[in-house]
XYZ file of C-alpha atoms in Angstrom:
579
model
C 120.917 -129.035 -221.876
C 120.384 -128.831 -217.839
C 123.716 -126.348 -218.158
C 122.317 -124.218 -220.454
C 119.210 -123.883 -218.735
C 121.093 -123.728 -215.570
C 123.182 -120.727 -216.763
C 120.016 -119.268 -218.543
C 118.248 -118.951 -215.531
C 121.079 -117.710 -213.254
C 121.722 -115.004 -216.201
C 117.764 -113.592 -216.089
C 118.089 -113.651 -212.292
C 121.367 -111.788 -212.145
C 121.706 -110.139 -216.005
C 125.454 -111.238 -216.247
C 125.689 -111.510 -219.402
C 126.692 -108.236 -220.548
C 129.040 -108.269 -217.513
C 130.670 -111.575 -218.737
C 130.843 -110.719 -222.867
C 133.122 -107.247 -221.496
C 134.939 -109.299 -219.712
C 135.646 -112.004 -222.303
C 136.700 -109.006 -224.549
C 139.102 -107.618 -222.738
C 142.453 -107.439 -224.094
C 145.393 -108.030 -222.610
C 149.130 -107.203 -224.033
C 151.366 -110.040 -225.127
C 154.588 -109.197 -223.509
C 155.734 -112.063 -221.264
C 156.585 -110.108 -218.476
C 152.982 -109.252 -217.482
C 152.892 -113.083 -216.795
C 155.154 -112.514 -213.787
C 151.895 -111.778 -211.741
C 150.280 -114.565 -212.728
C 152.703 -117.130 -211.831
C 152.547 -115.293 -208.418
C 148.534 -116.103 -208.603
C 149.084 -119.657 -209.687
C 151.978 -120.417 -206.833
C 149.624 -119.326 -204.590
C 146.913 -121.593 -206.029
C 149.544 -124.403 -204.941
C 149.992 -123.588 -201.738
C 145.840 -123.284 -200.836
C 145.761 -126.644 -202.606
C 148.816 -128.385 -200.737
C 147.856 -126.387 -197.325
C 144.557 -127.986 -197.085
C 146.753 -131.390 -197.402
C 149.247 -130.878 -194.762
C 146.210 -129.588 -192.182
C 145.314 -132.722 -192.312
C 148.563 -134.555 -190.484
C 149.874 -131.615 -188.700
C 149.406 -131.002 -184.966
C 149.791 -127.352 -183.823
C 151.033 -128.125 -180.283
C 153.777 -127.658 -178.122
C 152.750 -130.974 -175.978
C 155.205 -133.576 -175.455
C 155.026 -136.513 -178.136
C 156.801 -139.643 -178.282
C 158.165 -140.132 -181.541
C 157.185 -143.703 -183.425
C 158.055 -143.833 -186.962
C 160.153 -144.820 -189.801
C 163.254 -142.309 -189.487
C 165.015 -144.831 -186.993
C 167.453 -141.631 -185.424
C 164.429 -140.410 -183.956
C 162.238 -143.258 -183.305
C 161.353 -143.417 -178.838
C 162.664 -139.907 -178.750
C 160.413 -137.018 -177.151
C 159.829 -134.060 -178.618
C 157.287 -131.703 -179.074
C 153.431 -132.797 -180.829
C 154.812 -130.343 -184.054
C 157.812 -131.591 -184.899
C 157.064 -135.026 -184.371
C 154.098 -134.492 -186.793
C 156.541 -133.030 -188.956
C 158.526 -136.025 -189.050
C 155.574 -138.149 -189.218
C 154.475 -136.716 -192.575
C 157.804 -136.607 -193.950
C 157.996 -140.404 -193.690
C 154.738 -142.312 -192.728
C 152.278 -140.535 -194.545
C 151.790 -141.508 -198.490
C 152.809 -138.305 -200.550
C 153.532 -136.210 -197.580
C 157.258 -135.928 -198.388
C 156.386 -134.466 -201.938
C 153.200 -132.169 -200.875
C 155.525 -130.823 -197.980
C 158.548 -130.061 -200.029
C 156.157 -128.544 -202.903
C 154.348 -126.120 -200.504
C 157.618 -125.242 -199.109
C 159.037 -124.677 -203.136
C 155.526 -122.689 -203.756
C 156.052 -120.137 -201.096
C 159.990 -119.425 -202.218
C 158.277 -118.847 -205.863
C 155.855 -117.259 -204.568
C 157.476 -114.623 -202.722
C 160.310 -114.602 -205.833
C 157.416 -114.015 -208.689
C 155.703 -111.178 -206.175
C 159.391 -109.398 -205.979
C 160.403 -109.696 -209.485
C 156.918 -108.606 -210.421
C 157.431 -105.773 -208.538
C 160.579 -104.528 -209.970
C 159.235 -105.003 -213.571
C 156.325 -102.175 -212.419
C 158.949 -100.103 -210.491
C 161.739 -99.694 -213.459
C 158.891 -99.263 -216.233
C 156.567 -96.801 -214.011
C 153.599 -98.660 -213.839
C 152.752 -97.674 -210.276
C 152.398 -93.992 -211.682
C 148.509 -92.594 -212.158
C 145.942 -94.229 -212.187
C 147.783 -97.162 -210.628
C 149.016 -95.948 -207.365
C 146.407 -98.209 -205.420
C 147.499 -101.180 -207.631
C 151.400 -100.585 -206.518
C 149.949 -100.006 -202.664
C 148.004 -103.778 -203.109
C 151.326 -105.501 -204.073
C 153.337 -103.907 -201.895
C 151.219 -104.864 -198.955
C 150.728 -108.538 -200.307
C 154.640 -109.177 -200.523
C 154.709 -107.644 -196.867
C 152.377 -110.527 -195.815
C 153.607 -113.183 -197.954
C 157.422 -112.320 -196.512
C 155.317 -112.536 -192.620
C 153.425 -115.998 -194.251
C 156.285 -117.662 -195.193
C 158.255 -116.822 -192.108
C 155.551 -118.034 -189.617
C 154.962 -121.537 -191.995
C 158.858 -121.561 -191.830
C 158.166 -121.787 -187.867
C 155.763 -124.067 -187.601
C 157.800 -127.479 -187.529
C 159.343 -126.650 -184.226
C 162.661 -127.809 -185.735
C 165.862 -126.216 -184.397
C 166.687 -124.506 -187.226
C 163.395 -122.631 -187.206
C 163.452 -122.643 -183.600
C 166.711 -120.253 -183.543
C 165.244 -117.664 -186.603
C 161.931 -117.351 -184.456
C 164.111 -116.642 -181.556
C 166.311 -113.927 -183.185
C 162.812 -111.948 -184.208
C 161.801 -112.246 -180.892
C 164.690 -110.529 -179.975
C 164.434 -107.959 -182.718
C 160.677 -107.043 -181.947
C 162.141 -106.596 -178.012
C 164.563 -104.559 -179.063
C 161.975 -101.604 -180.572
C 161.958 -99.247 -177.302
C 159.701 -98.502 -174.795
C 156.626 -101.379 -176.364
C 158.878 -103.879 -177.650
C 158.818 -106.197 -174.678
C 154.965 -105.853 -174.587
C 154.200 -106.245 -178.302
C 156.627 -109.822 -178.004
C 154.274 -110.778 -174.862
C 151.093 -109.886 -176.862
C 151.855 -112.175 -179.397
C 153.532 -115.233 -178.109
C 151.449 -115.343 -175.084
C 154.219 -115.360 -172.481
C 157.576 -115.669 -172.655
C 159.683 -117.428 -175.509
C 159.407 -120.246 -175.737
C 155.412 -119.938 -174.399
C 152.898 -122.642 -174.533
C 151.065 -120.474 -177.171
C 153.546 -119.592 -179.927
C 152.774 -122.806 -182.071
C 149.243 -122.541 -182.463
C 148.962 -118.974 -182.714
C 151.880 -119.317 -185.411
C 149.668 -121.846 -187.080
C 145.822 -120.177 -186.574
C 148.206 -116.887 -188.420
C 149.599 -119.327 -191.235
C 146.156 -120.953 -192.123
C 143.569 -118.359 -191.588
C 144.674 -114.723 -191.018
C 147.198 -113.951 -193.610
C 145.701 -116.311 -196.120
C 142.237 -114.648 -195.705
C 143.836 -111.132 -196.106
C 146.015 -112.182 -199.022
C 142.712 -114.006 -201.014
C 140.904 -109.941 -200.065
C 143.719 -108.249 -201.592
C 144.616 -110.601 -204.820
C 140.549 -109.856 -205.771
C 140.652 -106.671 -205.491
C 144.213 -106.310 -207.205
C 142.310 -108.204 -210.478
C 139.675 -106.602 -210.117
C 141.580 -102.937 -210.085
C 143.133 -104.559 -213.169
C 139.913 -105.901 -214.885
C 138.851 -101.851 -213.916
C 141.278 -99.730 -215.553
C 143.259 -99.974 -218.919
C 145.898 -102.539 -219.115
C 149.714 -100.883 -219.156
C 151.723 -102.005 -222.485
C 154.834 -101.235 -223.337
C 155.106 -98.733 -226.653
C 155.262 -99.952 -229.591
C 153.679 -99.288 -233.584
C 150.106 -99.163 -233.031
C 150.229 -98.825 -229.128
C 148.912 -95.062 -227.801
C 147.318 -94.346 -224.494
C 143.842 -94.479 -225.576
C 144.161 -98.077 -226.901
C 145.582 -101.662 -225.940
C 147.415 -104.118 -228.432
C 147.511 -107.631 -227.441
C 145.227 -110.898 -227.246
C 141.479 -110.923 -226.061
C 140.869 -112.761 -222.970
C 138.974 -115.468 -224.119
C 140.029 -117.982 -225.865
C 143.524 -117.102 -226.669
C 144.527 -115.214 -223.736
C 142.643 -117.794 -221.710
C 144.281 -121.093 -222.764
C 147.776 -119.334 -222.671
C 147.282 -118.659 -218.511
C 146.174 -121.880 -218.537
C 148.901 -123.730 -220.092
C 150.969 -121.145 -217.480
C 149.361 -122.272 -214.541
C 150.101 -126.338 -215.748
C 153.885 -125.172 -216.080
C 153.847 -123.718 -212.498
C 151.931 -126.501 -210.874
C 154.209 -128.931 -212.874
C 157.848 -127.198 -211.945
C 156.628 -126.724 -208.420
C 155.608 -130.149 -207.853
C 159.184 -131.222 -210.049
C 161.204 -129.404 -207.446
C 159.026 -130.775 -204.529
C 159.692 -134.711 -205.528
C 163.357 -133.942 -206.964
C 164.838 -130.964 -204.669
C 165.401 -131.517 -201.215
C 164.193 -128.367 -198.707
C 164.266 -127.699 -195.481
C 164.920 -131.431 -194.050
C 163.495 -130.929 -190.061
C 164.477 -134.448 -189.296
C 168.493 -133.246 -189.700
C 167.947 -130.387 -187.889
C 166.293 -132.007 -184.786
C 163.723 -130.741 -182.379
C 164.837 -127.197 -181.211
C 165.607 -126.553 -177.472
C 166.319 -122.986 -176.037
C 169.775 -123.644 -174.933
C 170.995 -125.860 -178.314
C 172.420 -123.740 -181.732
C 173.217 -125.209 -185.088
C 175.645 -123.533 -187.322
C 175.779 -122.703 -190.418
C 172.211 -121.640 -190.047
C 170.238 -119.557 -192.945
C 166.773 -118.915 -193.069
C 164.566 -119.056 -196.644
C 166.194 -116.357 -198.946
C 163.328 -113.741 -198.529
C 164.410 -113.072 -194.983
C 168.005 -113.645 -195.148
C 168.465 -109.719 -196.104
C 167.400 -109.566 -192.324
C 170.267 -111.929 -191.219
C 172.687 -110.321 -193.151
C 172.136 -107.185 -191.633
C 172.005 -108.119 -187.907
C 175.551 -109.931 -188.898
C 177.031 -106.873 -190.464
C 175.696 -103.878 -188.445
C 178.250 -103.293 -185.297
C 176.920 -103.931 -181.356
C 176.326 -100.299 -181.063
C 173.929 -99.607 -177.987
C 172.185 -96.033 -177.244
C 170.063 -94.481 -175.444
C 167.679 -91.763 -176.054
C 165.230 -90.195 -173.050
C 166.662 -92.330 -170.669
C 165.663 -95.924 -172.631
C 167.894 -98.030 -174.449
C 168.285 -98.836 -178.352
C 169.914 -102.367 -178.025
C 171.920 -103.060 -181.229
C 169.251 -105.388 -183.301
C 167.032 -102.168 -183.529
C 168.455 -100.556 -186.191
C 169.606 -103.346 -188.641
C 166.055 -105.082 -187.786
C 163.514 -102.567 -187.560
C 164.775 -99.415 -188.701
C 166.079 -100.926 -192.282
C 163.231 -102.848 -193.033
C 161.269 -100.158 -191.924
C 162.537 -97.399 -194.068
C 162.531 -99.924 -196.819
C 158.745 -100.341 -197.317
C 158.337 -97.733 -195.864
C 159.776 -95.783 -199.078
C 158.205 -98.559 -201.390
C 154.800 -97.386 -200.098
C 155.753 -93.336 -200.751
C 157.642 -93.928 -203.972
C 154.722 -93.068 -206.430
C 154.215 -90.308 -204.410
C 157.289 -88.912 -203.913
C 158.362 -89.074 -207.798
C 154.886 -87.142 -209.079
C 156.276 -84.917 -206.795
C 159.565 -84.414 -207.720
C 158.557 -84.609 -211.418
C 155.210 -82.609 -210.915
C 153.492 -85.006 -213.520
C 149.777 -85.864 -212.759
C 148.622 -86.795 -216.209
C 147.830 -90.506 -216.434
C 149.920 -92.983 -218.213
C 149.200 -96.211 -219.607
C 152.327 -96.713 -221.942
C 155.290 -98.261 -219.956
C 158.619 -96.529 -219.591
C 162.146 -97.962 -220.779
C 163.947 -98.187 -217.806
C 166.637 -96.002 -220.092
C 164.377 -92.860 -219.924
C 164.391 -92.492 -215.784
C 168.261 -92.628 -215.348
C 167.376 -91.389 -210.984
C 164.703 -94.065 -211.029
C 166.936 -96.564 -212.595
C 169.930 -95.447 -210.449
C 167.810 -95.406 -207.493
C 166.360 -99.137 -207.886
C 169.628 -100.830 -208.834
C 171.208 -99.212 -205.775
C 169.191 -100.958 -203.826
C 168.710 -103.851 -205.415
C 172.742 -104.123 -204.784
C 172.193 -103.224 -201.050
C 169.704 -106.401 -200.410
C 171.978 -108.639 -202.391
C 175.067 -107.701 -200.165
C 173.143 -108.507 -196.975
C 172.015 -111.537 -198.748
C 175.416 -112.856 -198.839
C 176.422 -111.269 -195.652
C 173.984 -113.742 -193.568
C 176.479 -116.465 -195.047
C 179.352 -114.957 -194.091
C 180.284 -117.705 -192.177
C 179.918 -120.612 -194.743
C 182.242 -118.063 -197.071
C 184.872 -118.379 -194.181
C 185.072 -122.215 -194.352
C 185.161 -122.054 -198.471
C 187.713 -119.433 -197.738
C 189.153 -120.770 -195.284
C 189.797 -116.912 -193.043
C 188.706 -115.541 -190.099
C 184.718 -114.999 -190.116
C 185.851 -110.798 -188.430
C 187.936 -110.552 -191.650
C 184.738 -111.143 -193.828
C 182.552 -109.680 -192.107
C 185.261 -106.870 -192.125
C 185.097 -107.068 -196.344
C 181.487 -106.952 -196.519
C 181.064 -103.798 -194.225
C 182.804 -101.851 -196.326
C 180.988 -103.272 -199.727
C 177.775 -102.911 -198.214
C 178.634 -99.021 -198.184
C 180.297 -98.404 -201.216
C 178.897 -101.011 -203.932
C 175.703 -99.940 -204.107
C 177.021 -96.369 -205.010
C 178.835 -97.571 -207.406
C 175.991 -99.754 -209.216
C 173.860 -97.162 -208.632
C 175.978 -94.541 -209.986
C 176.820 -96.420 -212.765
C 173.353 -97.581 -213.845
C 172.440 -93.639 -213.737
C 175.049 -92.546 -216.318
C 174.391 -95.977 -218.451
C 170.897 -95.249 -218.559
C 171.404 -91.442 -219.423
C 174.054 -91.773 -222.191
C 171.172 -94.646 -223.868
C 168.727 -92.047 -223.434
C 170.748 -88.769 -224.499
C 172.135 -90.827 -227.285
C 171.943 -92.715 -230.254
C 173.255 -96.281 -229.007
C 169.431 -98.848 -228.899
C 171.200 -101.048 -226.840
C 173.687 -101.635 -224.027
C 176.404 -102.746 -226.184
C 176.478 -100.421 -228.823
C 177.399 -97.756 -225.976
C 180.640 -95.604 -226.876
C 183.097 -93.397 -224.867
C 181.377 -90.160 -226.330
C 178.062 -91.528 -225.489
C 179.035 -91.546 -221.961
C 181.033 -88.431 -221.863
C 178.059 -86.711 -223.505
C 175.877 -88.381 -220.682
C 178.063 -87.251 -217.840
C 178.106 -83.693 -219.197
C 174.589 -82.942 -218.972
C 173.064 -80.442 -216.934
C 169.590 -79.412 -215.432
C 168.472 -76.143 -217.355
C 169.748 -72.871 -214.908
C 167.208 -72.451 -211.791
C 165.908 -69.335 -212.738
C 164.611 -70.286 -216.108
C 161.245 -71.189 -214.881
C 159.049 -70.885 -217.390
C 161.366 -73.448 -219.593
C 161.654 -75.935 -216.774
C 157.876 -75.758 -216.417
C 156.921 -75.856 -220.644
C 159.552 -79.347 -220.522
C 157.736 -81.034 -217.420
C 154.322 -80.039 -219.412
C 155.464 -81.948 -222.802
C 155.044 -85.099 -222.482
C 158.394 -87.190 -222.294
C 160.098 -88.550 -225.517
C 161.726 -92.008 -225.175
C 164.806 -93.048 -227.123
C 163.943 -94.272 -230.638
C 164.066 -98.390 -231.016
C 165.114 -97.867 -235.143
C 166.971 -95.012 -236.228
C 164.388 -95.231 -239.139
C 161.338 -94.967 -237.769
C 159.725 -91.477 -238.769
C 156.361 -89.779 -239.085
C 155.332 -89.024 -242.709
C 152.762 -85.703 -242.970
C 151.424 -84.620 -246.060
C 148.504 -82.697 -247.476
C 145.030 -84.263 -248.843
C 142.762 -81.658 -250.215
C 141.988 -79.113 -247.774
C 143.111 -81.511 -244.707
C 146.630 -83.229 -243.632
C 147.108 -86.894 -242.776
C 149.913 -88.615 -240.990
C 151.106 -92.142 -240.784
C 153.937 -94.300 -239.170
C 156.649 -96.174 -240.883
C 159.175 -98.142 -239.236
C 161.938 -97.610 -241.499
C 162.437 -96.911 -245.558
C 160.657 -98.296 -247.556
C 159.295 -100.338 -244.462
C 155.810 -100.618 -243.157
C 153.495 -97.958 -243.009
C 150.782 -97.334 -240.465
C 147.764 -94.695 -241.833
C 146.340 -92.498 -238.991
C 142.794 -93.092 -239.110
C 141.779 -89.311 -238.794
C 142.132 -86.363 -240.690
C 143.673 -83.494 -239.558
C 142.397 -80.021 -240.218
C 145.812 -78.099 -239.825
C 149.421 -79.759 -240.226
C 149.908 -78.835 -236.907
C 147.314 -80.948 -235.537
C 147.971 -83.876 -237.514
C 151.775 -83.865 -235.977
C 150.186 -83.582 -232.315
C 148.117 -86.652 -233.241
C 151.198 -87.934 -234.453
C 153.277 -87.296 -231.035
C 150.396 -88.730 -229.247
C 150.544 -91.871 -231.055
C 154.508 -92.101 -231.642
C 156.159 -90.068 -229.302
C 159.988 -89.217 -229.885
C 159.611 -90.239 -233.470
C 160.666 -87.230 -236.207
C 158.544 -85.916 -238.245
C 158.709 -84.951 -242.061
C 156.335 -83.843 -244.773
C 156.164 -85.965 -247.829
C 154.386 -85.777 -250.943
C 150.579 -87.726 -250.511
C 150.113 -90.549 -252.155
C 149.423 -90.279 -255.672
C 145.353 -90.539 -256.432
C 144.260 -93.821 -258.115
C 142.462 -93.144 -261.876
C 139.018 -94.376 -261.866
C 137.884 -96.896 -263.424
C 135.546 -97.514 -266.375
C 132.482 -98.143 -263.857
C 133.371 -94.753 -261.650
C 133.932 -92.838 -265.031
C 130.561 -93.810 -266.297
C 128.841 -93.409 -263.015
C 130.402 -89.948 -262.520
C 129.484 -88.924 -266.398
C 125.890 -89.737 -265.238
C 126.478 -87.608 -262.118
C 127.581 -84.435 -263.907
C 125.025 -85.009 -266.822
C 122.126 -85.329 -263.928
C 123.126 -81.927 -261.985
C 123.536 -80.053 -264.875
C 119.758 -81.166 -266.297
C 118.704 -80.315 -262.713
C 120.202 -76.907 -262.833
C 118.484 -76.475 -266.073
C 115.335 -77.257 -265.428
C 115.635 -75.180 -261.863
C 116.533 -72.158 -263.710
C 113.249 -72.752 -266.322
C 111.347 -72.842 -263.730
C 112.444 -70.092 -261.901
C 112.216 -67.888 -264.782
C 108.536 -69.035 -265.978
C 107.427 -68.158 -262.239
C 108.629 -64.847 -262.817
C 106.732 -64.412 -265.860
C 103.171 -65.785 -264.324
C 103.865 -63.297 -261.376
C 104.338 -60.354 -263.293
C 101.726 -60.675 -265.989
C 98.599 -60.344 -262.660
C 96.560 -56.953 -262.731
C 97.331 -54.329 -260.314
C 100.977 -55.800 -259.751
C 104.133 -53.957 -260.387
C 106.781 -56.320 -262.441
C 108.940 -58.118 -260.417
């Protein structure tokens, strides 16, 4: 009762409710994929919650501690306030071991769900119009989560994450002219400064978080805004979306998400052992530890400073030390083309109409080539920054591996790239639905196909005008026309004899019903078939439209009487001429 009044009185003061009953009736498609997002939401969720926790028990400081505690190795040594904090609440504080290990396991998912996410949009083209601002959002957020993680990563003051701090120090330094400068500005003196700690920490807790909470609401609410993406499907055009509303059904399915999530993370945080400080040990500026890898999401980073040669330039009179271009330039370029990608392919395609059906990653064979290429790329510097761990298994030189991957890091992602283009073109140029049904033909048919002849312009220009026509799922499927009277109506079937979908409008012309049709279905063949045949009436209609036909014909009767008596009376008046 005090609820209801509550939310009565908040609803006449505000007028919500119409707000809240469009919300609740939004739908939202059923695919699982669209859940990748939301298991990035919900990891994040987990690490606010587990944050807040560790806050608590950590101390940002780069003051000298004495070390008391269980973990006897360490116990009278001194070290700095953060890691000994860090040790503390690994093994003196109740749950700290689990909350620790589970934020650490939330950020690695979350940066994992935000990039798999991300390719899911890329290879199905839901950045394209109107969702350009959407792709711009996510691209930012994994920037900051990747710059999150990293500086939580930091924190502990461990030696592990002592020597990855100091090797982007050394990368920033390296950008010319204000590299020095911009690693001054933000340590607050030289590494390792007095600062770095709680500046590191004021970043982790407040900045990035703050940012990242501003961008995730208006990422939902840019999503709540505009018409969900689906993938195609019977039923599924780009007026409409097919799926589950978001209350209740939607709504207890991201629920029962978010208890998986919070459950796995907080399984892998009290069964998986991460990122143990206390066998590291506290870091000092003239100790290393080897093998040393950071977190996965910035290992590409490693892999690239270990592969790329000490090459040293200058250019105006200042010098390019080597870590420039593997550290800067390549994640540069990277994002850099993430952030221009919609861009750049409306351009190349000259396609501004807006889509909210999903590609097949089939139907964009240079999007598809494009993506896996560098998909390959990353995964090759992944493995590079262990290039030494490969040596032991191995048991070579680490030169002759590092050799091996130099040339792999060139010439594999060609090949992937070049071979996901033609893969993708023969599925789309032929008739193979899947992978594995590909033949030799398919692919010699997909490597002999051209680009129409430059100076046809006015073809090239009618093609990028139609809109495009994917691959067909069922060699069955088909559009059935036929004619109803004086209109034409369409429907779907998925295969012979199959199930049959009935357009809902009539169609003046047969030409416009088949345009409704290729709206609806595109790439589906159409045929004209006989209607279907009309039902005989039964006894109720017959009687009713007896009565009918009896009761216009007595009206036409007694119209025409009428008519003719008031032709009589008019021409029977004095001084009148007859009608």
């Amino acid at each position: 009762m005090i609820l209801d009044r509550l939310a009565r009185g908040v609803d006449d003061r505000l007028r919500l409710s119409p707000i809240t009953r469009k919300a609740l009736a939004k739908v939202f498609p059923d695919h699982w994929s669209f859940m990748l997002g939301e298991i990035a939401l919900y990891s994040f969720i987990a690490l606010i919650l587990t944050g807040v926790y560790l806050t608590f028990f950590f101390e940002a400081s780069s003051a000298d501690r004495v070390y008391h505690g269980s973990y006897a190795p360490l116990d009278g040594s001194t070290t700095s306030a953060a890691y000994a904090s860090t040790v503390r609440l690994s093994w003196d504080v109740r749950a700290g071991l689990l909350i620790r290990q589970t934020h650490h396991w939330a950020a690695v998912v979350f940066v994992a769900a935000i990039v798999v996410h991300l390719i899911r949009i890329f290879f199905t083209g839901a950045f394209r119009k109107p969702r350009e601002l959407n792709w711009l959002v996510g691209v930012t957020m994994l920037t900051l989560a990747l710059a999150n993680g990293f500086t939580g990563y930091s924190m502990p003051d461990d030696l592990l994450s002592g020597m990855g701090l100091r090797i982007i120090v050394s990368v920033v330094e390296s950008i010319p002219v204000v590299g020095a400068w911009l690693a001054f500005l933000a340590l607050g003196g030289e590494f390792p400064s007095d600062e770095m700690i709680p500046r590191l920490f004021v970043s982790h807790v407040l900045l990035v978080p703050a940012v990242l909470v501003a961008l995730i609401s208006v990422h939902l609410a840019m999503v709540v805004r505009q018409k969900h993406s689906q993938f195609p499907g019977p039923g599924r055009t780009e007026h409409n979306v097919v799926g589950s509303r978001f209350w209740p059904s939607y709504t207890l399915r991201s629920l029962a998400l978010f208890a998986w999530v919070v459950a796995v993370l907080f399984a892998l945080g009290g069964l998986v052992q991460i990122n143990p400080v206390w066998l590291y040990g506290p870091f000092s500026p003239a100790e290393a530890t080897s093998p040393a890898q950071p977190d996965w999401y910035v290992t590409w980073g490693d892999g690239a400073l270990r592969l790329f040669p000490a090459w040293e330039l200058r250019i105006g009179g200042y010098l390019v030390p080597s870590p420039f271009i593997p550290g800067v330039v390549i994640g540069g370029v990277t994002f850099l083309a993430l952030y221009a990608w919609p861009f750049l392919e409306r351009l190349r395609t000259r396609d501004r109409r807006q889509h909210h059906l999903l590609d097949r990653p089939r139907d964009h064979p240079v999007r598809m080539g494009v993506g896996v290429a560098a998909l390959t790329f990353y995964a090759v510097l992944v493995v590079a920054a262990g290039d030494d761990i490969i040596a032991r298994l191995l048991r070579v030189s680490v030169y002759d591996v590092l050799s091996v991957l130099r040339v792999v890091v060139l010439v594999l992602p060609l090949l992937t790239g070049t071979l996901a283009f033609l893969l993708a073109r023969a599925l789309s140029h032929g008739d193979a639905a899947r992978l594995g049904e590909l033949t030799r033909a398919d692919l010699a048919k997909a490597r002999d196909v051209h680009r129409p002849p430059a100076g046809h312009r006015a073809r090239k220009t009618a093609e990028v005008d139609e809109p495009e026509r994917p691959a067909r799922d069922r060699p069955g499927e088909r559009i059935e026309l036929w004619p109803e009277g004086e209109v034409w109506r369409w429907r779907y079937r998925d295969a012979p004899g199959g199930v049959a979908i009935l357009g809902n409008r009539a169609a003046s012309t047969e030409q416009e019903a088949a345009s409704a049709a290729q709206l609806a279905y595109p790439g589906v063949d159409r045929v004209v078939v006989p209607g279907p045949p009309a039902r005989p009436p039964g006894k109720v209609r017959a009687v009713l439209r007896r009565g009918a036909n009896a009761a216009m014909g007595v009206s036409l009767l007694v119209a025409a009487l009428r008519q003719r008596r008031a032709r009589r009376s008019g021409s029977d008046r004095p001084g009148e001429p007859p009608r």
